[in-house]
Amino acid sequence: MLIVSEEVCQKVIGRADAFEAVEQVFAAMARGDAYNFPVIREAIGHADALYGFKSGFDRAGLALGLKSGGYWPGNMDKGLTNHQSTVFLFDPDTGKLHALVGGNYLTAVRTAAASSVSIAHLARKDSKVLGMVGAGHQAQFQLRAAAEQRDFEKVLAWNFHPDMLPKLGAVAAEIGLPFEAVEREQLGAEADAIITITSAHEALMMKDWVKPGTHIACMGTDTKGKQEVDPALIAAATVFTDEVAQSTTIGETQHAVASGLIAEKDITPIGDVINGKHPGRTSDDEITLFDGTGVGLQDLAVASVAARLAQQAGDAVVIDL
Ligand code: NAD
């Protein structure tokens, strides 16, 4: 059995590995070769924590297992990040535990890979301006990954807590992109691709602010009640997601579906685009929207790659169970 620490994950897995793993697993999900099991998420009545697990099986990539963890709001005071997770991988031939992999860094990398895959397949090729709505922990990973998908010339950003913006600006500076903090209306009017990655519970981007031809990746909404964009924007867009069932229940489309603006049939798994079954964007005026809800199979995909690379590099701890 392998143990792969957070530190080793950071050493062995990069954005290109994560992109490939996530693209492949989205494709496998759309073909029916991989499926997620029902998600468990519980307020455990201790330390104010939300705990749960996401699990699944990818028959094509042979990844079986679960990501276990959640949100402990008091962790910051203990010098730990509030989100904590660990991935357990099992041998699909025997059920034996194969690897224990730190899941915190991998969560950020696989979430950034998801919006990147959507930009790669759906954003206009001539996209020049990247808009960031959100400036927290995930936003930094999102920005780095998105910047590799198109020849962006500048980054416009807005955040509910403006004091968090300089940290995101520092990431933009590191990758050589001019960075400007703007109001949301300006961000919508100028950006060709937008990523929303906040913990908001109300629409932050309105339909009338977003220009034709924009691609928007909504990445923050992963729970019932959260929301980042105007349901009318969803109704006006061609909508893609990682998993339709999750999108309509805990993802960004939950509000547009609940109010009858769109139905499940209006949402396409992005894997269909990757597999060539759906054309994706069909015009330069079309607004495309990706609802990245975050599925367990993404975690298993990147953790499998991390376990393999760590073992090859001799960086995994090997123990007999
Ligand atoms: P964080 O705590 O580091 O940052 C939170 C962000 O949300 C900040 O930009 C903050 O200013 C903003 N925010 C907080 N309250 C707000 C409000 N009322 N209105 C608007 N913005 C507000 O968190 P993070 O780790 O960067 O995560 C951001 C979001 O992404 C969370 O909702 C998290 O659950 C979600 N997430 C999704 C996935 C996925 O796969 N889709 C994966 C990881 C995290």
mmCIF file of C-alpha atoms and ligand atoms in Angstrom:
data_model
loop_
_atom_site.group_PDB
_atom_site.id
_atom_site.type_symbol
_atom_site.label_atom_id
_atom_site.label_comp_id
_atom_site.label_asym_id
_atom_site.label_seq_id
_atom_site.Cartn_x
_atom_site.Cartn_y
_atom_site.Cartn_z
ATOM 1 C CA MET A 1 0.000 0.000 0.000
ATOM 2 C CA LEU A 2 1.268 3.468 -0.894
ATOM 3 C CA ILE A 3 1.091 6.654 1.134
ATOM 4 C CA VAL A 4 1.486 9.825 -0.902
ATOM 5 C CA SER A 5 1.757 12.994 1.166
ATOM 6 C CA GLU A 6 0.536 16.474 0.265
ATOM 7 C CA GLU A 7 4.152 17.503 -0.253
ATOM 8 C CA VAL A 8 4.820 14.644 -2.653
ATOM 9 C CA CYS A 9 1.598 15.384 -4.584
ATOM 10 C CA GLN A 10 2.830 18.942 -5.117
ATOM 11 C CA LYS A 11 6.165 17.624 -6.317
ATOM 12 C CA VAL A 12 4.943 14.978 -8.752
ATOM 13 C CA ILE A 13 1.720 16.307 -10.286
ATOM 14 C CA GLY A 14 1.505 19.395 -12.419
ATOM 15 C CA ARG A 15 -1.211 21.188 -14.334
ATOM 16 C CA ALA A 16 -0.662 19.235 -17.571
ATOM 17 C CA ASP A 17 -1.045 15.878 -15.780
ATOM 18 C CA ALA A 18 -4.205 17.095 -14.045
ATOM 19 C CA PHE A 19 -5.657 18.474 -17.291
ATOM 20 C CA GLU A 20 -5.144 15.159 -19.102
ATOM 21 C CA ALA A 21 -6.544 13.094 -16.216
ATOM 22 C CA VAL A 22 -9.649 15.275 -15.844
ATOM 23 C CA GLU A 23 -10.290 15.487 -19.602
ATOM 24 C CA GLN A 24 -10.071 11.697 -19.862
ATOM 25 C CA VAL A 25 -12.377 11.056 -16.940
ATOM 26 C CA PHE A 26 -15.004 13.536 -18.225
ATOM 27 C CA ALA A 27 -14.868 11.666 -21.547
ATOM 28 C CA ALA A 28 -15.217 8.294 -19.776
ATOM 29 C CA MET A 29 -18.207 9.586 -17.758
ATOM 30 C CA ALA A 30 -19.989 10.709 -20.941
ATOM 31 C CA ARG A 31 -19.350 7.308 -22.594
ATOM 32 C CA GLY A 32 -20.793 5.546 -19.542
ATOM 33 C CA ASP A 33 -17.428 3.986 -18.689
ATOM 34 C CA ALA A 34 -17.156 5.857 -15.390
ATOM 35 C CA TYR A 35 -19.769 6.840 -12.842
ATOM 36 C CA ASN A 36 -19.970 8.643 -9.528
ATOM 37 C CA PHE A 37 -21.710 7.076 -6.567
ATOM 38 C CA PRO A 38 -24.169 9.144 -4.492
ATOM 39 C CA VAL A 39 -22.427 11.894 -2.521
ATOM 40 C CA ILE A 40 -22.597 11.867 1.283
ATOM 41 C CA ARG A 41 -22.293 15.223 3.086
ATOM 42 C CA GLU A 42 -23.245 15.669 6.736
ATOM 43 C CA ALA A 43 -23.030 18.351 9.403
ATOM 44 C CA ILE A 44 -21.501 16.124 12.079
ATOM 45 C CA GLY A 45 -22.413 18.298 15.071
ATOM 46 C CA HIS A 46 -18.788 18.663 16.158
ATOM 47 C CA ALA A 47 -16.301 21.470 15.511
ATOM 48 C CA ASP A 48 -18.976 22.994 13.251
ATOM 49 C CA ALA A 49 -17.676 20.599 10.592
ATOM 50 C CA LEU A 50 -19.223 19.443 7.340
ATOM 51 C CA TYR A 51 -17.918 15.974 6.531
ATOM 52 C CA GLY A 52 -18.580 13.669 3.598
ATOM 53 C CA PHE A 53 -17.285 11.496 0.814
ATOM 54 C CA LYS A 54 -17.389 11.428 -2.942
ATOM 55 C CA SER A 55 -16.733 8.099 -4.617
ATOM 56 C CA GLY A 56 -16.944 6.316 -7.936
ATOM 57 C CA PHE A 57 -15.432 3.888 -10.400
ATOM 58 C CA ASP A 58 -13.759 4.538 -13.728
ATOM 59 C CA ARG A 59 -13.680 1.273 -15.697
ATOM 60 C CA ALA A 60 -11.550 2.859 -18.423
ATOM 61 C CA GLY A 61 -8.923 4.373 -16.118
ATOM 62 C CA LEU A 62 -9.359 1.599 -13.505
ATOM 63 C CA ALA A 63 -9.716 4.089 -10.657
ATOM 64 C CA LEU A 64 -11.864 2.911 -7.749
ATOM 65 C CA GLY A 65 -12.101 4.735 -4.453
ATOM 66 C CA LEU A 66 -13.294 7.783 -2.605
ATOM 67 C CA LYS A 67 -12.329 11.222 -1.413
ATOM 68 C CA SER A 68 -13.184 11.755 2.205
ATOM 69 C CA GLY A 69 -13.126 15.086 3.958
ATOM 70 C CA GLY A 70 -14.947 18.339 4.286
ATOM 71 C CA TYR A 71 -14.889 21.756 5.879
ATOM 72 C CA TRP A 72 -13.660 22.586 9.399
ATOM 73 C CA PRO A 73 -14.177 26.355 9.895
ATOM 74 C CA GLY A 74 -11.966 26.518 12.993
ATOM 75 C CA ASN A 75 -8.880 25.072 11.314
ATOM 76 C CA MET A 76 -7.395 28.431 10.314
ATOM 77 C CA ASP A 77 -6.732 29.191 14.012
ATOM 78 C CA LYS A 78 -4.814 25.902 14.255
ATOM 79 C CA GLY A 79 -2.603 26.772 11.290
ATOM 80 C CA LEU A 80 -4.458 24.336 9.007
ATOM 81 C CA THR A 81 -6.580 24.943 5.916
ATOM 82 C CA ASN A 82 -10.327 24.769 6.523
ATOM 83 C CA HIS A 83 -10.900 22.297 3.696
ATOM 84 C CA GLN A 84 -9.366 18.904 4.465
ATOM 85 C CA SER A 85 -9.463 15.817 2.285
ATOM 86 C CA THR A 86 -7.785 12.476 1.683
ATOM 87 C CA VAL A 87 -8.188 10.130 -1.280
ATOM 88 C CA PHE A 88 -8.388 6.348 -0.817
ATOM 89 C CA LEU A 89 -7.685 4.260 -3.921
ATOM 90 C CA PHE A 90 -8.545 0.554 -4.085
ATOM 91 C CA ASP A 91 -7.342 -2.162 -6.459
ATOM 92 C CA PRO A 92 -10.419 -2.740 -8.677
ATOM 93 C CA ASP A 93 -9.398 -6.399 -9.204
ATOM 94 C CA THR A 94 -9.158 -7.326 -5.512
ATOM 95 C CA GLY A 95 -10.675 -4.522 -3.397
ATOM 96 C CA LYS A 96 -7.375 -4.168 -1.508
ATOM 97 C CA LEU A 97 -6.402 -0.654 -0.434
ATOM 98 C CA HIS A 98 -3.861 0.548 -2.994
ATOM 99 C CA ALA A 99 -3.038 4.093 -1.912
ATOM 100 C CA LEU A 100 -3.742 6.861 0.579
ATOM 101 C CA VAL A 101 -3.195 10.195 -1.123
ATOM 102 C CA GLY A 102 -3.341 13.709 0.378
ATOM 103 C CA GLY A 103 -6.310 15.431 -1.236
ATOM 104 C CA ASN A 104 -5.967 19.144 -0.489
ATOM 105 C CA TYR A 105 -3.558 20.203 -3.242
ATOM 106 C CA LEU A 106 -5.146 17.705 -5.637
ATOM 107 C CA THR A 107 -8.611 19.238 -5.077
ATOM 108 C CA ALA A 108 -7.347 22.639 -6.160
ATOM 109 C CA VAL A 109 -5.461 21.222 -9.134
ATOM 110 C CA ARG A 110 -8.339 19.063 -10.378
ATOM 111 C CA THR A 111 -10.857 21.909 -9.968
ATOM 112 C CA ALA A 112 -8.617 24.239 -11.967
ATOM 113 C CA ALA A 113 -8.159 21.485 -14.551
ATOM 114 C CA ALA A 114 -11.947 21.236 -14.973
ATOM 115 C CA SER A 115 -12.414 24.902 -15.872
ATOM 116 C CA SER A 116 -9.313 24.672 -18.072
ATOM 117 C CA VAL A 117 -10.759 21.728 -19.963
ATOM 118 C CA SER A 118 -13.913 23.804 -20.490
ATOM 119 C CA ILE A 119 -11.908 26.784 -21.757
ATOM 120 C CA ALA A 120 -9.859 24.538 -24.049
ATOM 121 C CA HIS A 121 -13.000 23.046 -25.621
ATOM 122 C CA LEU A 122 -15.490 25.923 -25.471
ATOM 123 C CA ALA A 123 -13.875 29.374 -25.306
ATOM 124 C CA ARG A 124 -13.328 31.316 -28.526
ATOM 125 C CA LYS A 125 -9.843 30.664 -29.872
ATOM 126 C CA ASP A 126 -9.211 34.431 -30.041
ATOM 127 C CA SER A 127 -10.054 35.041 -26.367
ATOM 128 C CA LYS A 128 -7.807 37.811 -25.033
ATOM 129 C CA VAL A 129 -9.288 38.963 -21.717
ATOM 130 C CA LEU A 130 -9.722 36.638 -18.752
ATOM 131 C CA GLY A 131 -12.190 37.693 -16.058
ATOM 132 C CA MET A 132 -11.853 36.341 -12.525
ATOM 133 C CA VAL A 133 -14.772 36.605 -10.105
ATOM 134 C CA GLY A 134 -13.326 35.470 -6.776
ATOM 135 C CA ALA A 135 -9.878 35.765 -5.283
ATOM 136 C CA GLY A 136 -9.654 33.032 -2.655
ATOM 137 C CA HIS A 137 -7.516 29.907 -2.406
ATOM 138 C CA GLN A 138 -8.963 28.185 -5.482
ATOM 139 C CA ALA A 139 -8.858 31.336 -7.623
ATOM 140 C CA GLN A 140 -5.059 31.295 -7.685
ATOM 141 C CA PHE A 141 -5.010 27.759 -9.110
ATOM 142 C CA GLN A 142 -7.809 28.626 -11.529
ATOM 143 C CA LEU A 143 -5.905 31.618 -12.883
ATOM 144 C CA ARG A 144 -2.657 29.713 -13.446
ATOM 145 C CA ALA A 145 -4.426 26.873 -15.271
ATOM 146 C CA ALA A 146 -6.731 29.065 -17.377
ATOM 147 C CA ALA A 147 -3.855 31.281 -18.488
ATOM 148 C CA GLU A 148 -2.310 28.291 -20.280
ATOM 149 C CA GLN A 149 -5.377 27.646 -22.458
ATOM 150 C CA ARG A 150 -5.521 30.811 -24.589
ATOM 151 C CA ASP A 151 -3.238 33.724 -25.462
ATOM 152 C CA PHE A 152 -4.729 35.982 -22.822
ATOM 153 C CA GLU A 153 -3.399 39.530 -22.774
ATOM 154 C CA LYS A 154 -4.839 40.697 -19.458
ATOM 155 C CA VAL A 155 -6.763 39.653 -16.378
ATOM 156 C CA LEU A 156 -9.711 41.611 -14.957
ATOM 157 C CA ALA A 157 -10.809 40.671 -11.477
ATOM 158 C CA TRP A 158 -13.549 41.420 -8.990
ATOM 159 C CA ASN A 159 -13.910 40.093 -5.466
ATOM 160 C CA PHE A 160 -16.505 40.517 -2.711
ATOM 161 C CA HIS A 161 -13.585 41.125 -0.301
ATOM 162 C CA PRO A 162 -11.359 43.577 -2.234
ATOM 163 C CA ASP A 163 -8.481 43.085 0.215
ATOM 164 C CA MET A 164 -7.985 39.571 -1.222
ATOM 165 C CA LEU A 165 -7.333 40.842 -4.754
ATOM 166 C CA PRO A 166 -3.610 41.717 -4.415
ATOM 167 C CA LYS A 167 -2.754 38.041 -3.822
ATOM 168 C CA LEU A 168 -4.433 37.122 -7.104
ATOM 169 C CA GLY A 169 -2.712 40.068 -8.747
ATOM 170 C CA ALA A 170 0.615 38.643 -7.591
ATOM 171 C CA VAL A 171 -0.171 35.363 -9.389
ATOM 172 C CA ALA A 172 -0.997 37.287 -12.577
ATOM 173 C CA ALA A 173 2.284 39.196 -12.262
ATOM 174 C CA GLU A 174 4.185 35.943 -11.794
ATOM 175 C CA ILE A 175 2.795 34.560 -15.054
ATOM 176 C CA GLY A 176 3.358 37.866 -16.850
ATOM 177 C CA LEU A 177 -0.233 39.075 -17.285
ATOM 178 C CA PRO A 178 -1.401 42.649 -16.593
ATOM 179 C CA PHE A 179 -3.993 42.638 -13.803
ATOM 180 C CA GLU A 180 -6.759 45.126 -13.083
ATOM 181 C CA ALA A 181 -9.362 45.176 -10.312
ATOM 182 C CA VAL A 182 -12.662 46.319 -11.849
ATOM 183 C CA GLU A 183 -16.399 46.447 -11.211
ATOM 184 C CA ARG A 184 -18.408 43.453 -12.370
ATOM 185 C CA GLU A 185 -20.144 45.336 -15.214
ATOM 186 C CA GLN A 186 -16.762 46.188 -16.761
ATOM 187 C CA LEU A 187 -15.510 42.648 -16.255
ATOM 188 C CA GLY A 188 -18.546 41.293 -18.117
ATOM 189 C CA ALA A 189 -18.256 43.880 -20.891
ATOM 190 C CA GLU A 190 -14.592 43.110 -21.613
ATOM 191 C CA ALA A 191 -13.873 39.496 -20.665
ATOM 192 C CA ASP A 192 -13.867 36.764 -23.324
ATOM 193 C CA ALA A 193 -13.611 34.020 -20.707
ATOM 194 C CA ILE A 194 -14.831 34.333 -17.114
ATOM 195 C CA ILE A 195 -14.258 32.080 -14.137
ATOM 196 C CA THR A 196 -16.465 32.420 -11.053
ATOM 197 C CA ILE A 197 -14.963 30.767 -7.972
ATOM 198 C CA THR A 198 -16.605 32.125 -4.831
ATOM 199 C CA SER A 199 -18.746 30.884 -1.973
ATOM 200 C CA ALA A 200 -21.563 33.284 -2.894
ATOM 201 C CA HIS A 201 -25.230 32.524 -2.317
ATOM 202 C CA GLU A 202 -26.589 35.022 -4.838
ATOM 203 C CA ALA A 203 -26.029 35.988 -8.460
ATOM 204 C CA LEU A 204 -22.813 37.972 -8.892
ATOM 205 C CA MET A 205 -22.809 38.188 -12.700
ATOM 206 C CA MET A 206 -25.961 39.326 -14.508
ATOM 207 C CA LYS A 207 -26.982 38.306 -18.008
ATOM 208 C CA ASP A 208 -26.938 41.845 -19.425
ATOM 209 C CA TRP A 209 -23.343 42.421 -18.298
ATOM 210 C CA VAL A 210 -21.892 39.480 -20.235
ATOM 211 C CA LYS A 211 -21.057 40.082 -23.891
ATOM 212 C CA PRO A 212 -21.921 37.682 -26.740
ATOM 213 C CA GLY A 213 -19.240 35.065 -27.405
ATOM 214 C CA THR A 214 -18.146 34.797 -23.794
ATOM 215 C CA HIS A 215 -17.272 31.492 -22.178
ATOM 216 C CA ILE A 216 -18.054 31.382 -18.463
ATOM 217 C CA ALA A 217 -16.929 28.626 -16.112
ATOM 218 C CA CYS A 218 -18.966 28.609 -12.891
ATOM 219 C CA MET A 219 -16.815 26.740 -10.391
ATOM 220 C CA GLY A 220 -17.872 27.879 -6.924
ATOM 221 C CA THR A 221 -21.348 26.393 -6.559
ATOM 222 C CA ASP A 222 -21.083 22.892 -5.150
ATOM 223 C CA THR A 223 -23.899 22.874 -2.571
ATOM 224 C CA LYS A 224 -27.635 23.453 -2.518
ATOM 225 C CA GLY A 225 -28.327 27.162 -2.015
ATOM 226 C CA LYS A 226 -25.050 28.497 -3.405
ATOM 227 C CA GLN A 227 -25.212 30.659 -6.536
ATOM 228 C CA GLU A 228 -22.850 32.770 -8.647
ATOM 229 C CA VAL A 229 -24.696 33.829 -11.790
ATOM 230 C CA ASP A 230 -28.051 35.131 -12.956
ATOM 231 C CA PRO A 231 -30.378 32.241 -13.952
ATOM 232 C CA ALA A 232 -31.255 34.330 -17.043
ATOM 233 C CA LEU A 233 -27.595 34.078 -18.095
ATOM 234 C CA ILE A 234 -27.834 30.302 -17.843
ATOM 235 C CA ALA A 235 -31.022 30.351 -19.923
ATOM 236 C CA ALA A 236 -29.274 32.458 -22.584
ATOM 237 C CA ALA A 237 -26.188 30.230 -22.727
ATOM 238 C CA THR A 238 -25.375 26.832 -24.181
ATOM 239 C CA VAL A 239 -24.819 24.917 -20.960
ATOM 240 C CA PHE A 240 -22.266 22.178 -20.274
ATOM 241 C CA THR A 241 -21.327 20.438 -17.056
ATOM 242 C CA ASP A 242 -19.260 17.646 -15.558
ATOM 243 C CA GLU A 243 -22.310 15.647 -14.402
ATOM 244 C CA VAL A 244 -25.879 16.670 -15.224
ATOM 245 C CA ALA A 245 -27.511 15.152 -12.101
ATOM 246 C CA GLN A 246 -25.114 16.994 -9.820
ATOM 247 C CA SER A 247 -25.389 20.242 -11.777
ATOM 248 C CA THR A 248 -29.171 20.434 -11.397
ATOM 249 C CA THR A 249 -29.181 19.564 -7.690
ATOM 250 C CA ILE A 250 -26.099 21.158 -6.105
ATOM 251 C CA GLY A 251 -24.485 22.976 -9.035
ATOM 252 C CA GLU A 252 -24.983 26.367 -10.634
ATOM 253 C CA THR A 253 -27.949 25.278 -12.792
ATOM 254 C CA GLN A 254 -30.044 24.350 -9.707
ATOM 255 C CA HIS A 255 -31.743 27.781 -9.655
ATOM 256 C CA ALA A 256 -32.481 27.988 -13.386
ATOM 257 C CA VAL A 257 -33.888 24.450 -13.326
ATOM 258 C CA ALA A 258 -35.968 25.070 -10.181
ATOM 259 C CA SER A 259 -37.511 28.179 -11.730
ATOM 260 C CA GLY A 260 -38.272 26.330 -14.977
ATOM 261 C CA LEU A 261 -35.959 28.459 -17.163
ATOM 262 C CA ILE A 262 -34.082 25.382 -18.377
ATOM 263 C CA ALA A 263 -34.512 21.612 -18.030
ATOM 264 C CA GLU A 264 -32.046 18.732 -17.676
ATOM 265 C CA LYS A 265 -32.235 18.132 -21.432
ATOM 266 C CA ASP A 266 -30.708 21.582 -22.031
ATOM 267 C CA ILE A 267 -27.477 20.603 -20.246
ATOM 268 C CA THR A 268 -24.733 18.656 -22.031
ATOM 269 C CA PRO A 269 -21.974 16.677 -20.331
ATOM 270 C CA ILE A 270 -18.687 18.242 -21.416
ATOM 271 C CA GLY A 271 -17.465 14.706 -22.092
ATOM 272 C CA ASP A 272 -19.755 14.661 -25.137
ATOM 273 C CA VAL A 273 -17.767 17.581 -26.559
ATOM 274 C CA ILE A 274 -14.447 15.884 -25.737
ATOM 275 C CA ASN A 275 -15.708 12.672 -27.394
ATOM 276 C CA GLY A 276 -16.852 14.591 -30.506
ATOM 277 C CA LYS A 277 -20.524 13.719 -29.928
ATOM 278 C CA HIS A 278 -21.528 17.370 -29.401
ATOM 279 C CA PRO A 279 -20.020 20.222 -31.459
ATOM 280 C CA GLY A 280 -19.527 22.493 -28.423
ATOM 281 C CA ARG A 281 -19.430 26.165 -29.427
ATOM 282 C CA THR A 282 -20.971 26.657 -32.884
ATOM 283 C CA SER A 283 -20.621 30.437 -33.347
ATOM 284 C CA ASP A 284 -18.536 33.378 -32.190
ATOM 285 C CA ASP A 285 -21.642 35.023 -30.712
ATOM 286 C CA GLU A 286 -22.722 32.107 -28.591
ATOM 287 C CA ILE A 287 -22.358 32.297 -24.812
ATOM 288 C CA THR A 288 -21.084 28.973 -23.506
ATOM 289 C CA LEU A 289 -21.320 28.158 -19.815
ATOM 290 C CA PHE A 290 -19.635 25.316 -17.962
ATOM 291 C CA ASP A 291 -21.003 24.336 -14.570
ATOM 292 C CA GLY A 292 -18.086 22.650 -12.783
ATOM 293 C CA THR A 293 -19.691 21.026 -9.764
ATOM 294 C CA GLY A 294 -16.709 18.842 -8.832
ATOM 295 C CA VAL A 295 -17.116 15.063 -8.981
ATOM 296 C CA GLY A 296 -15.349 12.328 -7.038
ATOM 297 C CA LEU A 297 -14.043 10.768 -10.255
ATOM 298 C CA GLN A 298 -11.900 13.874 -10.838
ATOM 299 C CA ASP A 299 -10.254 13.277 -7.465
ATOM 300 C CA LEU A 300 -9.692 9.592 -8.173
ATOM 301 C CA ALA A 301 -8.246 10.410 -11.598
ATOM 302 C CA VAL A 302 -5.629 12.866 -10.335
ATOM 303 C CA ALA A 303 -4.870 10.784 -7.230
ATOM 304 C CA SER A 304 -4.213 7.720 -9.419
ATOM 305 C CA VAL A 305 -1.730 9.709 -11.483
ATOM 306 C CA ALA A 306 -0.108 11.108 -8.321
ATOM 307 C CA ALA A 307 0.212 7.601 -6.827
ATOM 308 C CA ARG A 308 1.767 6.233 -10.024
ATOM 309 C CA LEU A 309 4.218 9.115 -10.427
ATOM 310 C CA ALA A 310 5.173 9.068 -6.720
ATOM 311 C CA GLN A 311 5.838 5.334 -6.877
ATOM 312 C CA GLN A 312 7.956 5.746 -10.028
ATOM 313 C CA ALA A 313 9.971 8.538 -8.403
ATOM 314 C CA GLY A 314 10.460 6.514 -5.218
ATOM 315 C CA ASP A 315 8.612 9.233 -3.269
ATOM 316 C CA ALA A 316 5.712 7.127 -1.974
ATOM 317 C CA VAL A 317 5.895 5.459 1.428
ATOM 318 C CA VAL A 318 5.250 1.734 0.881
ATOM 319 C CA ILE A 319 3.793 -0.343 3.712
ATOM 320 C CA ASP A 320 2.305 -3.811 4.103
ATOM 321 C CA LEU A 321 -1.231 -3.562 5.333
HETATM 322 P P1 NAD B 1 -11.903 30.762 -0.022
HETATM 323 O O1 NAD B 1 -12.531 30.796 1.325
HETATM 324 O O2 NAD B 1 -10.426 30.751 -0.123
HETATM 325 O O3 NAD B 1 -12.453 31.982 -0.898
HETATM 326 C C1 NAD B 1 -13.819 32.298 -0.896
HETATM 327 C C2 NAD B 1 -14.114 33.249 -2.034
HETATM 328 O O4 NAD B 1 -15.520 33.566 -2.026
HETATM 329 C C3 NAD B 1 -13.391 34.585 -1.876
HETATM 330 O O5 NAD B 1 -13.161 35.105 -3.170
HETATM 331 C C4 NAD B 1 -14.411 35.433 -1.115
HETATM 332 O O6 NAD B 1 -14.209 36.822 -1.245
HETATM 333 C C5 NAD B 1 -15.677 34.980 -1.819
HETATM 334 N N1 NAD B 1 -16.879 35.208 -1.026
HETATM 335 C C6 NAD B 1 -17.094 34.891 0.269
HETATM 336 N N2 NAD B 1 -18.343 35.270 0.626
HETATM 337 C C7 NAD B 1 -18.904 35.841 -0.454
HETATM 338 C C8 NAD B 1 -20.164 36.419 -0.719
HETATM 339 N N3 NAD B 1 -21.117 36.489 0.222
HETATM 340 N N4 NAD B 1 -20.409 36.905 -1.962
HETATM 341 C C9 NAD B 1 -19.469 36.827 -2.931
HETATM 342 N N5 NAD B 1 -18.253 36.278 -2.738
HETATM 343 C C10 NAD B 1 -17.978 35.803 -1.516
HETATM 344 O O7 NAD B 1 -12.542 29.485 -0.737
HETATM 345 P P2 NAD B 1 -11.972 28.654 -1.966
HETATM 346 O O8 NAD B 1 -11.242 27.457 -1.445
HETATM 347 O O9 NAD B 1 -11.297 29.544 -2.927
HETATM 348 O O10 NAD B 1 -13.333 28.104 -2.601
HETATM 349 C C11 NAD B 1 -14.188 28.955 -3.342
HETATM 350 C C12 NAD B 1 -15.461 28.208 -3.672
HETATM 351 O O11 NAD B 1 -15.182 27.112 -4.534
HETATM 352 C C13 NAD B 1 -16.180 27.607 -2.462
HETATM 353 O O12 NAD B 1 -17.563 27.816 -2.616
HETATM 354 C C14 NAD B 1 -15.865 26.124 -2.555
HETATM 355 O O13 NAD B 1 -16.837 25.308 -1.945
HETATM 356 C C15 NAD B 1 -15.852 25.950 -4.076
HETATM 357 N N6 NAD B 1 -15.113 24.783 -4.582
HETATM 358 C C16 NAD B 1 -15.640 24.154 -5.671
HETATM 359 C C17 NAD B 1 -14.991 23.060 -6.208
HETATM 360 C C18 NAD B 1 -15.554 22.387 -7.429
HETATM 361 O O14 NAD B 1 -15.084 21.315 -7.796
HETATM 362 N N7 NAD B 1 -16.486 22.978 -8.095
HETATM 363 C C19 NAD B 1 -13.806 22.598 -5.620
HETATM 364 C C20 NAD B 1 -13.266 23.283 -4.528
HETATM 365 C C21 NAD B 1 -13.941 24.390 -4.016
#
